[in-house]
Amino acid sequence: MRKKVKPVVIINITVCLAAAALLFYFTRLIMDAGCFRVRDIIFKGRSTETFSYLIGKNIFDINLKKEANRLSAFYPNYKKVRLVRIIPDKIYIDFFSREPLARVRLYRDLYVDEESVFFDLPDSRAVLDLPFIYGLDKKIFAIKLGKSYNNPELAGALEIIKEIRQNKALNNFKVKKIDLRPGADTVIFGQLFFPGDNNSRMPGNIQLFSVLEIKMSQENIKLKIGILGSIFNHGKESLKDIKYIDLRFKEPVIKFKNAKK
């Protein structure tokens, strides 16, 4: 036989449900109050008109994650977009910019970050000193901004740039161009900077420079950049006389500018 439910239990359940319904009703009533309508958008670097569609909406009805994903897709030059409610009537939008690691010559010049994502710069920051990567225009097609591309040549070029930046022995070497054109190994063109001496008319900080070419394949990049750093460490006095350094072989080959053919 079924056990009869005691009346007191039914009453308690009914009271709890009624209380929950009343709580929900009053919570919704408060949330729907005019003071929780969005009146202001706070953000950095964008026009207020861009987000005017959020004005007047109930601050609790805005799906922050969904809106952030929508804005991220609409603005691929930003790595991430974050929305935060500021009670009672403000929305804060935070844009996290992508940091360009290099410029890439494709159907037009684009920027790329360390995650191999292509994008346009959102502002007029001076980026003329970024390394320029050539030779990918026939290897990467139909570029979609904000998307990461798994291209081995591009990945290798970006690794070269990062390894050179991280190697303290190469602080005076600035990568200007990386050539990845078909039929050739990776060729790096860069500038060597030297501090002016006391007798120089130039300021005492780094001013004098010399162009240097480095040839290498894209295998064991970290090891090869380490070897390049050792060459720089042990041959500081002769660096400005070097025409190119070839790292494609077991032992590095150094060609001097005044060497006979």
Short mmCIF file of C-alpha atoms in Angstrom, two decimals:
data_model
loop_
_atom_site.label_atom_id
_atom_site.label_comp_id
_atom_site.label_asym_id
_atom_site.label_seq_id
_atom_site.Cartn_x
_atom_site.Cartn_y
_atom_site.Cartn_z
CA MET A 1 0.00 0.00 0.00
CA ARG A 2 1.11 3.51 -0.80
CA LYS A 3 2.11 5.70 2.09
CA LYS A 4 -0.15 8.71 2.52
CA VAL A 5 1.57 12.09 2.32
CA LYS A 6 0.99 14.05 5.46
CA PRO A 7 -0.97 17.31 5.03
CA VAL A 8 1.79 19.27 6.73
CA VAL A 9 4.24 18.18 4.01
CA ILE A 10 1.88 19.30 1.27
CA ILE A 11 1.40 22.65 3.03
CA ASN A 12 5.18 23.14 3.38
CA ILE A 13 5.77 22.33 -0.29
CA THR A 14 2.97 24.69 -1.34
CA VAL A 15 4.37 27.50 0.82
CA CYS A 16 7.88 27.00 -0.56
CA LEU A 17 6.65 27.07 -4.17
CA ALA A 18 4.56 30.18 -3.49
CA ALA A 19 7.54 31.88 -1.83
CA ALA A 20 9.80 30.99 -4.77
CA ALA A 21 7.22 32.32 -7.22
CA LEU A 22 6.87 35.55 -5.26
CA LEU A 23 10.66 35.91 -5.03
CA PHE A 24 11.02 35.39 -8.78
CA TYR A 25 8.20 37.87 -9.44
CA PHE A 26 9.69 40.61 -7.27
CA THR A 27 13.23 39.94 -8.54
CA ARG A 28 12.03 40.26 -12.12
CA LEU A 29 10.05 43.36 -11.18
CA ILE A 30 13.19 44.98 -9.74
CA MET A 31 15.33 43.89 -12.70
CA ASP A 32 12.80 45.32 -15.14
CA ALA A 33 12.84 48.67 -13.40
CA GLY A 34 13.90 51.65 -15.48
CA CYS A 35 17.05 52.18 -13.42
CA PHE A 36 18.50 48.97 -14.94
CA ARG A 37 18.20 50.17 -18.52
CA VAL A 38 21.61 50.70 -20.15
CA ARG A 39 22.33 54.41 -20.35
CA ASP A 40 26.07 54.44 -21.02
CA ILE A 41 28.74 52.31 -22.71
CA ILE A 42 32.30 52.59 -21.37
CA PHE A 43 35.16 51.40 -23.56
CA LYS A 44 38.48 52.39 -25.07
CA GLY A 45 39.28 53.45 -28.61
CA ARG A 46 35.97 53.00 -30.40
CA SER A 47 33.09 55.27 -31.45
CA THR A 48 30.10 55.36 -29.08
CA GLU A 49 27.79 55.05 -32.09
CA THR A 50 29.12 51.54 -32.72
CA PHE A 51 27.39 50.23 -29.59
CA SER A 52 24.34 52.49 -29.47
CA TYR A 53 22.12 49.43 -30.06
CA LEU A 54 22.77 48.39 -26.45
CA ILE A 55 21.42 51.65 -25.07
CA GLY A 56 17.99 51.23 -23.49
CA LYS A 57 18.24 47.46 -23.11
CA ASN A 58 17.78 45.83 -19.74
CA ILE A 59 21.27 45.31 -18.35
CA PHE A 60 20.38 41.80 -17.12
CA ASP A 61 18.91 40.68 -20.45
CA ILE A 62 22.18 41.21 -22.34
CA ASN A 63 24.03 37.92 -22.83
CA LEU A 64 27.57 39.16 -22.20
CA LYS A 65 29.36 36.06 -23.50
CA LYS A 66 27.28 35.90 -26.68
CA GLU A 67 27.76 39.62 -27.31
CA ALA A 68 31.53 39.31 -26.71
CA ASN A 69 31.77 36.46 -29.24
CA ARG A 70 29.78 38.49 -31.78
CA LEU A 71 32.04 41.51 -31.38
CA SER A 72 35.17 39.33 -31.58
CA ALA A 73 33.99 37.99 -34.94
CA PHE A 74 33.14 41.50 -36.13
CA TYR A 75 36.49 42.97 -35.03
CA PRO A 76 39.12 40.33 -35.92
CA ASN A 77 41.96 42.75 -35.25
CA TYR A 78 41.26 42.30 -31.54
CA LYS A 79 42.37 39.13 -29.80
CA LYS A 80 39.55 39.20 -27.28
CA VAL A 81 36.52 41.28 -26.33
CA ARG A 82 35.14 41.29 -22.79
CA LEU A 83 31.86 42.83 -21.54
CA VAL A 84 31.19 43.65 -17.89
CA ARG A 85 28.00 44.92 -16.24
CA ILE A 86 28.41 48.00 -14.09
CA ILE A 87 25.23 48.13 -12.02
CA PRO A 88 22.82 49.79 -12.40
CA ASP A 89 23.03 51.18 -15.96
CA LYS A 90 26.47 50.84 -17.60
CA ILE A 91 28.24 48.27 -19.76
CA TYR A 92 32.05 48.20 -19.91
CA ILE A 93 33.58 46.80 -23.09
CA ASP A 94 37.26 45.88 -23.00
CA PHE A 95 39.14 45.29 -26.26
CA PHE A 96 42.37 43.29 -26.08
CA SER A 97 44.49 44.22 -29.10
CA ARG A 98 46.50 41.71 -31.07
CA GLU A 99 50.23 42.41 -30.97
CA PRO A 100 51.73 42.25 -34.47
CA LEU A 101 54.88 40.17 -34.77
CA ALA A 102 55.45 40.80 -38.49
CA ARG A 103 53.99 42.18 -41.68
CA VAL A 104 53.21 39.72 -44.46
CA ARG A 105 53.06 40.45 -48.19
CA LEU A 106 50.01 38.62 -49.60
CA TYR A 107 47.35 40.02 -51.96
CA ARG A 108 47.87 43.07 -49.74
CA ASP A 109 50.01 43.75 -46.71
CA LEU A 110 48.59 42.24 -43.52
CA TYR A 111 49.85 41.83 -39.99
CA VAL A 112 50.30 38.55 -38.16
CA ASP A 113 50.68 37.74 -34.47
CA GLU A 114 52.53 34.90 -32.76
CA GLU A 115 49.48 32.64 -33.17
CA SER A 116 49.60 32.99 -37.00
CA VAL A 117 46.43 35.08 -37.02
CA PHE A 118 46.14 37.68 -39.81
CA PHE A 119 44.59 41.08 -39.08
CA ASP A 120 44.61 44.79 -39.83
CA LEU A 121 45.81 47.20 -37.20
CA PRO A 122 42.93 48.96 -35.41
CA ASP A 123 44.84 52.21 -35.11
CA SER A 124 47.71 54.16 -36.60
CA ARG A 125 50.48 52.68 -34.46
CA ALA A 126 53.90 52.98 -36.06
CA VAL A 127 54.88 49.48 -37.17
CA LEU A 128 57.35 50.26 -39.93
CA ASP A 129 60.12 48.48 -38.00
CA LEU A 130 58.34 45.12 -37.98
CA PRO A 131 59.97 42.31 -39.98
CA PHE A 132 58.47 41.88 -43.46
CA ILE A 133 57.73 38.30 -44.59
CA TYR A 134 57.72 37.64 -48.35
CA GLY A 135 57.00 34.58 -50.45
CA LEU A 136 53.71 33.33 -49.01
CA ASP A 137 51.38 34.87 -51.60
CA LYS A 138 51.22 31.56 -53.52
CA LYS A 139 50.89 29.40 -50.42
CA ILE A 140 48.11 31.04 -48.42
CA PHE A 141 44.87 31.98 -50.18
CA ALA A 142 41.45 33.45 -49.36
CA ILE A 143 42.60 35.03 -46.14
CA LYS A 144 39.97 35.41 -43.43
CA LEU A 145 40.97 38.03 -40.89
CA GLY A 146 41.00 36.81 -37.31
CA LYS A 147 41.69 33.20 -38.31
CA SER A 148 44.84 31.25 -37.47
CA TYR A 149 46.61 29.63 -40.44
CA ASN A 150 48.59 26.43 -40.04
CA ASN A 151 51.29 27.10 -42.61
CA PRO A 152 54.73 25.56 -41.83
CA GLU A 153 56.73 28.28 -43.63
CA LEU A 154 54.88 31.05 -41.81
CA ALA A 155 55.24 29.23 -38.47
CA GLY A 156 58.97 28.84 -39.11
CA ALA A 157 59.41 32.53 -39.96
CA LEU A 158 57.57 33.58 -36.80
CA GLU A 159 59.68 31.20 -34.71
CA ILE A 160 62.85 32.73 -36.20
CA ILE A 161 61.69 36.23 -35.25
CA LYS A 162 60.83 35.17 -31.70
CA GLU A 163 64.07 33.24 -31.16
CA ILE A 164 66.17 36.17 -32.40
CA ARG A 165 64.30 38.53 -30.08
CA GLN A 166 64.85 36.24 -27.10
CA ASN A 167 68.56 35.68 -27.72
CA LYS A 168 70.51 38.31 -25.76
CA ALA A 169 73.57 37.91 -27.98
CA LEU A 170 71.46 39.16 -30.91
CA ASN A 171 70.21 42.35 -29.24
CA ASN A 172 72.00 44.47 -31.85
CA PHE A 173 70.52 42.54 -34.78
CA LYS A 174 67.15 43.64 -36.11
CA VAL A 175 65.29 41.45 -38.62
CA LYS A 176 64.05 43.56 -41.54
CA LYS A 177 62.92 40.94 -44.05
CA ILE A 178 62.44 37.17 -44.30
CA ASP A 179 62.29 35.73 -47.81
CA LEU A 180 60.29 32.49 -48.16
CA ARG A 181 59.91 32.46 -51.94
CA PRO A 182 59.53 28.99 -53.52
CA GLY A 183 62.71 27.24 -54.58
CA ALA A 184 64.88 28.91 -51.99
CA ASP A 185 65.77 28.30 -48.37
CA THR A 186 64.80 30.84 -45.76
CA VAL A 187 66.83 34.01 -46.14
CA ILE A 188 66.87 36.61 -43.37
CA PHE A 189 67.91 40.17 -44.09
CA GLY A 190 68.65 42.31 -41.07
CA GLN A 191 70.57 45.25 -39.73
CA LEU A 192 73.44 45.13 -37.29
CA PHE A 193 73.57 48.13 -34.98
CA PHE A 194 76.81 49.31 -33.38
CA PRO A 195 77.27 51.94 -30.65
CA GLY A 196 79.08 55.06 -31.85
CA ASP A 197 82.53 55.62 -30.31
CA ASN A 198 83.59 58.70 -28.37
CA ASN A 199 85.21 60.26 -31.45
CA SER A 200 82.10 59.83 -33.57
CA ARG A 201 79.89 62.78 -34.40
CA MET A 202 76.92 60.51 -33.81
CA PRO A 203 75.26 60.25 -30.39
CA GLY A 204 76.79 57.76 -27.96
CA ASN A 205 73.88 55.31 -28.17
CA ILE A 206 73.34 52.82 -31.01
CA GLN A 207 73.56 54.53 -34.39
CA LEU A 208 75.92 52.87 -36.86
CA PHE A 209 74.59 49.86 -38.72
CA SER A 210 75.53 47.30 -41.31
CA VAL A 211 73.29 45.04 -43.44
CA LEU A 212 73.66 41.31 -42.84
CA GLU A 213 72.17 38.33 -44.67
CA ILE A 214 71.54 34.97 -43.00
CA LYS A 215 70.67 31.80 -44.90
CA MET A 216 69.09 28.85 -43.15
CA SER A 217 66.55 26.06 -43.46
CA GLN A 218 63.57 25.79 -41.12
CA GLU A 219 64.69 22.68 -39.27
CA ASN A 220 66.06 23.01 -35.71
CA ILE A 221 65.44 26.76 -35.67
CA LYS A 222 66.17 27.21 -31.95
CA LEU A 223 69.51 25.42 -32.31
CA LYS A 224 70.51 27.47 -35.38
CA ILE A 225 69.62 30.78 -33.77
CA GLY A 226 71.68 29.66 -30.78
CA ILE A 227 74.64 29.05 -33.13
CA LEU A 228 74.08 32.50 -34.66
CA GLY A 229 74.19 34.01 -31.17
CA SER A 230 77.52 32.27 -30.52
CA ILE A 231 78.95 33.70 -33.75
CA PHE A 232 77.86 37.17 -32.67
CA ASN A 233 79.37 36.68 -29.20
CA HIS A 234 82.76 35.49 -30.41
CA GLY A 235 83.15 37.73 -33.45
CA LYS A 236 81.85 41.12 -32.36
CA GLU A 237 84.75 43.03 -33.90
CA SER A 238 84.32 41.49 -37.36
CA LEU A 239 80.50 41.49 -37.60
CA LYS A 240 80.32 44.64 -39.72
CA ASP A 241 82.65 43.02 -42.29
CA ILE A 242 80.43 39.95 -42.80
CA LYS A 243 78.35 39.74 -45.97
CA TYR A 244 76.33 36.67 -45.02
CA ILE A 245 76.20 33.73 -42.62
CA ASP A 246 75.00 30.37 -43.96
CA LEU A 247 73.49 28.02 -41.37
CA ARG A 248 72.17 25.39 -43.77
CA PHE A 249 75.09 23.03 -43.24
CA LYS A 250 76.56 21.10 -40.33
CA GLU A 251 79.10 23.87 -39.77
CA PRO A 252 78.20 27.55 -40.30
CA VAL A 253 79.71 29.23 -43.35
CA ILE A 254 80.73 32.89 -43.04
CA LYS A 255 81.30 35.04 -46.13
CA PHE A 256 83.15 38.34 -45.65
CA LYS A 257 82.51 41.42 -47.81
CA ASN A 258 86.09 41.76 -48.95
CA ALA A 259 86.65 38.04 -49.55
CA LYS A 260 87.72 36.97 -53.01
CA LYS A 261 85.30 34.77 -54.95
#
